[in-house]
CSV table of C-alpha atoms and ligand atoms in Angstrom, one decimal:
chain,number,residue,atom,x,y,z
A,1,MET,CA,-43.0,60.3,153.7
A,2,ALA,CA,-40.9,59.0,150.8
A,3,PHE,CA,-37.9,58.1,153.0
A,4,GLU,CA,-37.2,57.0,156.6
A,5,VAL,CA,-36.5,59.7,159.3
A,6,LEU,CA,-33.2,59.4,161.2
A,7,ILE,CA,-32.7,61.2,164.4
A,8,ALA,CA,-29.0,62.1,165.2
A,9,PRO,CA,-28.7,63.7,168.6
A,10,SER,CA,-25.7,66.1,168.9
A,11,VAL,CA,-23.7,65.4,172.1
A,12,LEU,CA,-22.4,69.0,172.3
A,13,PRO,CA,-24.8,69.7,175.2
A,14,ALA,CA,-24.0,66.4,177.0
A,15,ASP,CA,-22.6,66.2,180.5
A,16,PHE,CA,-18.9,65.6,179.5
A,17,ALA,CA,-18.2,64.1,182.9
A,18,ARG,CA,-20.7,61.3,182.0
A,19,LEU,CA,-20.3,61.2,178.2
A,20,GLY,CA,-20.3,57.4,177.9
A,21,GLU,CA,-23.5,57.1,179.9
A,22,GLU,CA,-25.2,59.9,177.9
A,23,CYS,CA,-24.4,58.1,174.7
A,24,THR,CA,-25.6,54.8,175.9
A,25,GLY,CA,-28.8,56.6,177.1
A,26,LEU,CA,-29.3,58.0,173.7
A,27,GLU,CA,-29.0,54.6,172.1
A,28,LYS,CA,-31.5,53.1,174.6
A,29,ALA,CA,-33.8,56.0,173.8
A,30,GLY,CA,-34.0,55.1,170.1
A,31,ALA,CA,-31.5,57.5,168.5
A,32,ASP,CA,-30.4,56.4,165.1
A,33,ARG,CA,-26.9,58.0,165.1
A,34,ILE,CA,-24.6,60.0,167.4
A,35,HIS,CA,-23.6,63.4,166.0
A,36,TRP,CA,-20.2,64.6,167.2
A,37,ASP,CA,-19.7,68.3,166.7
A,38,VAL,CA,-16.0,68.6,166.2
A,39,MET,CA,-14.7,72.2,166.4
A,40,ASP,CA,-11.1,73.4,166.2
A,41,GLY,CA,-11.4,76.9,167.6
A,42,ARG,CA,-10.4,78.3,164.1
A,43,PHE,CA,-13.1,77.4,161.6
A,44,VAL,CA,-15.5,78.2,164.4
A,45,PRO,CA,-14.5,79.9,167.8
A,46,ASN,CA,-15.5,76.9,169.9
A,47,LEU,CA,-13.2,73.9,170.7
A,48,THR,CA,-14.7,70.4,171.3
A,49,PHE,CA,-14.0,66.7,170.7
A,50,GLY,CA,-10.7,65.3,169.6
A,51,PRO,CA,-10.6,61.7,168.2
A,52,ASP,CA,-9.5,60.2,171.5
A,53,VAL,CA,-12.7,61.4,173.2
A,54,ILE,CA,-14.8,59.7,170.4
A,55,ALA,CA,-12.6,56.6,170.6
A,56,SER,CA,-13.3,56.3,174.4
A,57,VAL,CA,-17.0,56.1,173.8
A,58,ARG,CA,-16.9,53.9,170.7
A,59,PRO,CA,-16.9,50.5,172.5
A,60,LEU,CA,-19.9,51.5,174.6
A,61,VAL,CA,-22.3,52.3,171.8
A,62,SER,CA,-23.3,50.3,168.7
A,63,LEU,CA,-24.9,53.3,166.9
A,64,PRO,CA,-23.2,54.8,163.9
A,65,PHE,CA,-21.0,57.8,164.8
A,66,GLU,CA,-21.1,60.8,162.4
A,67,ALA,CA,-18.4,63.4,162.9
A,68,HIS,CA,-19.3,66.9,161.8
A,69,LEU,CA,-15.9,68.5,161.3
A,70,MET,CA,-16.1,72.2,161.8
A,71,VAL,CA,-12.4,72.5,161.3
A,72,GLU,CA,-10.0,74.4,159.0
A,73,ALA,CA,-8.1,71.4,157.6
A,74,PRO,CA,-10.4,68.3,157.6
A,75,HIS,CA,-8.2,66.5,155.2
A,76,GLU,CA,-5.4,66.5,157.8
A,77,LEU,CA,-7.6,65.1,160.5
A,78,ALA,CA,-9.9,62.6,158.7
A,79,HIS,CA,-7.7,59.5,159.3
A,80,ARG,CA,-7.8,60.1,163.0
A,81,TYR,CA,-11.5,60.2,163.2
A,82,ALA,CA,-11.6,57.0,161.1
A,83,ALA,CA,-9.3,55.4,163.6
A,84,ALA,CA,-11.5,56.6,166.4
A,85,GLY,CA,-14.4,54.6,164.9
A,86,CYS,CA,-16.5,57.2,163.0
A,87,ASP,CA,-18.7,55.8,160.4
A,88,LEU,CA,-19.4,59.0,158.5
A,89,LEU,CA,-17.3,62.1,158.3
A,90,THR,CA,-18.9,65.4,157.2
A,91,VAL,CA,-16.6,68.2,156.0
A,92,HIS,CA,-17.5,71.8,155.3
A,93,VAL,CA,-17.3,72.9,151.7
A,94,GLU,CA,-16.0,76.2,152.9
A,95,ALA,CA,-13.0,74.5,154.5
A,96,CYS,CA,-12.1,72.4,151.4
A,97,PRO,CA,-10.4,74.0,148.4
A,98,HIS,CA,-10.0,70.5,147.1
A,99,LEU,CA,-13.4,69.1,148.1
A,100,HIS,CA,-13.5,66.5,145.3
A,101,ARG,CA,-10.2,65.0,146.5
A,102,THR,CA,-11.0,65.3,150.2
A,103,LEU,CA,-14.3,63.3,149.8
A,104,GLY,CA,-12.4,60.6,147.9
A,105,ALA,CA,-9.9,60.4,150.7
A,106,VAL,CA,-12.7,60.1,153.3
A,107,ARG,CA,-14.1,57.2,151.3
A,108,GLU,CA,-10.7,55.5,151.0
A,109,LEU,CA,-10.5,55.6,154.8
A,110,GLY,CA,-13.6,53.4,154.9
A,111,MET,CA,-16.1,56.1,156.1
A,112,ASP,CA,-19.2,57.5,154.4
A,113,ALA,CA,-18.6,61.1,153.3
A,114,GLY,CA,-20.8,64.1,154.0
A,115,VAL,CA,-20.6,67.7,152.8
A,116,ALA,CA,-21.9,70.6,155.0
A,117,LEU,CA,-23.1,73.9,153.7
A,118,ASN,CA,-23.0,77.0,155.9
A,119,PRO,CA,-26.2,79.2,155.6
A,120,ALA,CA,-24.6,81.6,153.0
A,121,THR,CA,-23.2,78.8,150.8
A,122,PRO,CA,-25.4,77.9,147.8
A,123,ALA,CA,-26.6,74.4,147.0
A,124,SER,CA,-24.7,74.6,143.7
A,125,ALA,CA,-21.5,74.1,145.8
A,126,VAL,CA,-22.2,70.4,145.9
A,127,ALA,CA,-23.5,70.0,142.3
A,128,HIS,CA,-20.3,68.2,141.2
A,129,VAL,CA,-19.7,65.9,144.2
A,130,LEU,CA,-23.1,64.2,144.7
A,131,ASP,CA,-21.6,61.1,143.2
A,132,LEU,CA,-18.8,61.2,145.9
A,133,CYS,CA,-20.9,61.6,149.0
A,134,GLN,CA,-23.6,59.9,151.0
A,135,LEU,CA,-24.9,62.9,152.9
A,136,VAL,CA,-25.4,66.7,152.4
A,137,LEU,CA,-25.7,68.6,155.6
A,138,VAL,CA,-27.6,71.9,155.2
A,139,MET,CA,-26.8,74.0,158.3
A,140,THR,CA,-29.8,75.7,159.7
A,141,VAL,CA,-27.7,77.8,162.1
A,142,ASN,CA,-24.3,79.4,161.7
A,143,PRO,CA,-22.0,76.7,163.1
A,144,GLY,CA,-20.1,77.0,166.4
A,145,TRP,CA,-22.7,76.7,169.2
A,146,GLY,CA,-25.8,74.8,170.2
A,147,GLY,CA,-29.0,76.4,171.3
A,148,GLN,CA,-29.3,78.9,168.4
A,149,SER,CA,-32.5,79.7,166.5
A,150,TYR,CA,-33.4,77.8,163.4
A,151,ILE,CA,-33.0,79.7,160.1
A,152,ALA,CA,-36.2,78.9,158.2
A,153,ALA,CA,-34.8,80.5,155.1
A,154,MET,CA,-32.7,77.4,154.7
A,155,GLU,CA,-35.7,75.3,153.8
A,156,SER,CA,-35.5,76.4,150.2
A,157,LYS,CA,-31.9,75.2,150.1
A,158,VAL,CA,-33.0,71.9,151.5
A,159,ALA,CA,-35.5,71.6,148.7
A,160,GLU,CA,-32.9,72.6,146.1
A,161,VAL,CA,-30.4,70.0,147.3
A,162,ARG,CA,-33.1,67.4,147.5
A,163,ALA,CA,-34.1,68.1,143.9
A,164,MET,CA,-30.5,68.0,142.7
A,165,ILE,CA,-30.1,64.6,144.3
A,166,ASP,CA,-33.3,63.2,142.9
A,167,GLU,CA,-32.7,64.6,139.4
A,168,GLY,CA,-29.3,63.0,139.3
A,169,GLY,CA,-30.5,59.7,140.7
A,170,HIS,CA,-28.0,59.9,143.6
A,171,ASP,CA,-28.3,57.9,146.8
A,172,VAL,CA,-27.5,60.8,149.1
A,173,LYS,CA,-29.3,61.7,152.3
A,174,VAL,CA,-30.2,65.3,153.2
A,175,GLU,CA,-29.4,66.3,156.9
A,176,VAL,CA,-30.3,69.5,158.7
A,177,ASP,CA,-28.5,70.7,161.8
A,178,GLY,CA,-29.2,73.6,164.1
A,179,GLY,CA,-32.3,74.7,166.0
A,180,ILE,CA,-34.1,71.5,165.2
A,181,GLY,CA,-37.0,70.8,167.6
A,182,PRO,CA,-40.5,69.4,167.6
A,183,VAL,CA,-41.8,72.5,165.8
A,184,THR,CA,-39.0,73.3,163.3
A,185,ILE,CA,-38.4,69.6,162.3
A,186,THR,CA,-41.8,69.4,160.5
A,187,ALA,CA,-41.0,72.2,158.0
A,188,ALA,CA,-37.5,70.9,157.5
A,189,ALA,CA,-38.9,67.4,156.7
A,190,ARG,CA,-41.5,68.8,154.4
A,191,ALA,CA,-38.7,70.6,152.5
A,192,GLY,CA,-36.9,67.3,152.0
A,193,ALA,CA,-34.6,66.6,154.9
A,194,GLU,CA,-34.4,63.1,156.3
A,195,VAL,CA,-31.6,63.1,158.9
A,196,PHE,CA,-32.1,65.5,161.8
A,197,VAL,CA,-29.5,66.7,164.2
A,198,ALA,CA,-30.8,67.9,167.5
A,199,GLY,CA,-28.8,68.9,170.6
A,200,SER,CA,-30.8,71.3,172.8
A,201,ALA,CA,-34.2,69.7,171.9
A,202,VAL,CA,-32.9,66.3,173.1
A,203,PHE,CA,-30.9,67.4,176.2
A,204,SER,CA,-33.3,70.0,177.5
A,205,ASP,CA,-36.4,67.8,177.4
A,206,ASN,CA,-37.5,67.4,181.1
A,207,LEU,CA,-39.2,64.1,180.2
A,208,GLY,CA,-36.0,62.6,179.0
A,209,PHE,CA,-34.3,61.4,175.8
A,210,ASP,CA,-36.9,58.8,174.9
A,211,HIS,CA,-39.7,61.5,175.0
A,212,ALA,CA,-37.5,64.0,173.0
A,213,ILE,CA,-36.6,61.5,170.3
A,214,THR,CA,-40.1,60.1,170.0
A,215,GLU,CA,-41.5,63.6,169.7
A,216,LEU,CA,-39.0,64.6,167.0
A,217,ARG,CA,-39.8,61.5,165.0
A,218,ARG,CA,-43.5,62.0,165.3
A,219,ALA,CA,-43.2,65.7,164.3
A,220,ALA,CA,-41.0,64.7,161.3
A,221,THR,CA,-43.2,61.9,160.0
A,222,GLY,CA,-46.6,63.4,160.9
A,223,HIS,CA,-47.6,60.3,162.9
B,1,DX5,C1,-23.6,73.8,165.6
B,1,DX5,C2,-23.6,72.3,165.5
B,1,DX5,C3,-25.0,71.7,165.8
B,1,DX5,C4,-25.6,72.1,167.1
B,1,DX5,C5,-27.0,71.6,167.2
B,1,DX5,O1,-22.3,74.3,165.1
B,1,DX5,O2,-23.2,71.8,164.3
B,1,DX5,O3,-25.0,70.3,165.7
B,1,DX5,O4,-24.8,71.6,168.1
B,1,DX5,O5,-27.4,72.1,168.5
B,1,DX5,P1,-28.9,72.6,168.6
B,1,DX5,O6,-29.8,71.4,168.3
B,1,DX5,O7,-29.0,73.0,170.1
B,1,DX5,O8,-29.1,73.8,167.7
B,2,ZN,ZN1,-23.4,69.5,163.9
């Protein structure tokens, strides 16, 4: 494995009445990041975390917070997620007519910048912004809900993005998000992904977060 494996649990399936405890539990269980699935009810039908919710958990957890903005106007909201304590902000290329400018604005707010690609969006959509971002998120489901099935056809896009990054000598991580579990993570890692978002696979493991995260890391690294 040429790069380290990072496990970023999505808290979309968490018990929102105990969100702080769930996040501290994920940290104790060895998660590398917390993945916040932000949905505005317009870019995707679901509605989830505002910045105040994230800010309320920020003091409890030392892990990096990555906000995945599945919203129509991420450039209008970015500053609020920076103020809430997010370390990385991922915007969807499909929601950004001025992606180059938006990524620069995210960086000016002091956050790392990520670009997400929906399943139908080609890798070429990020060809001219790899010098402006630190992460490319290849969606392996159609965004909006947890618990969906992994789209294996996205592995070729993961490999394509990985090749673009390596050929350009960029320091950009490739993340996958959606339907990632102990079986699907192996193929996604082999295709070139290194950051893995998992919601259901972490929260539905009867043996707990520690077991789920350990299993995911083992399946991604092969040992
Ligand atoms: C979907 C979200 C994903 C999802 C992952 O719109 O971006 O992060 O919550 O959930 P699982 O791992 O259950 O597919
Ligand atoms: Zn996500």
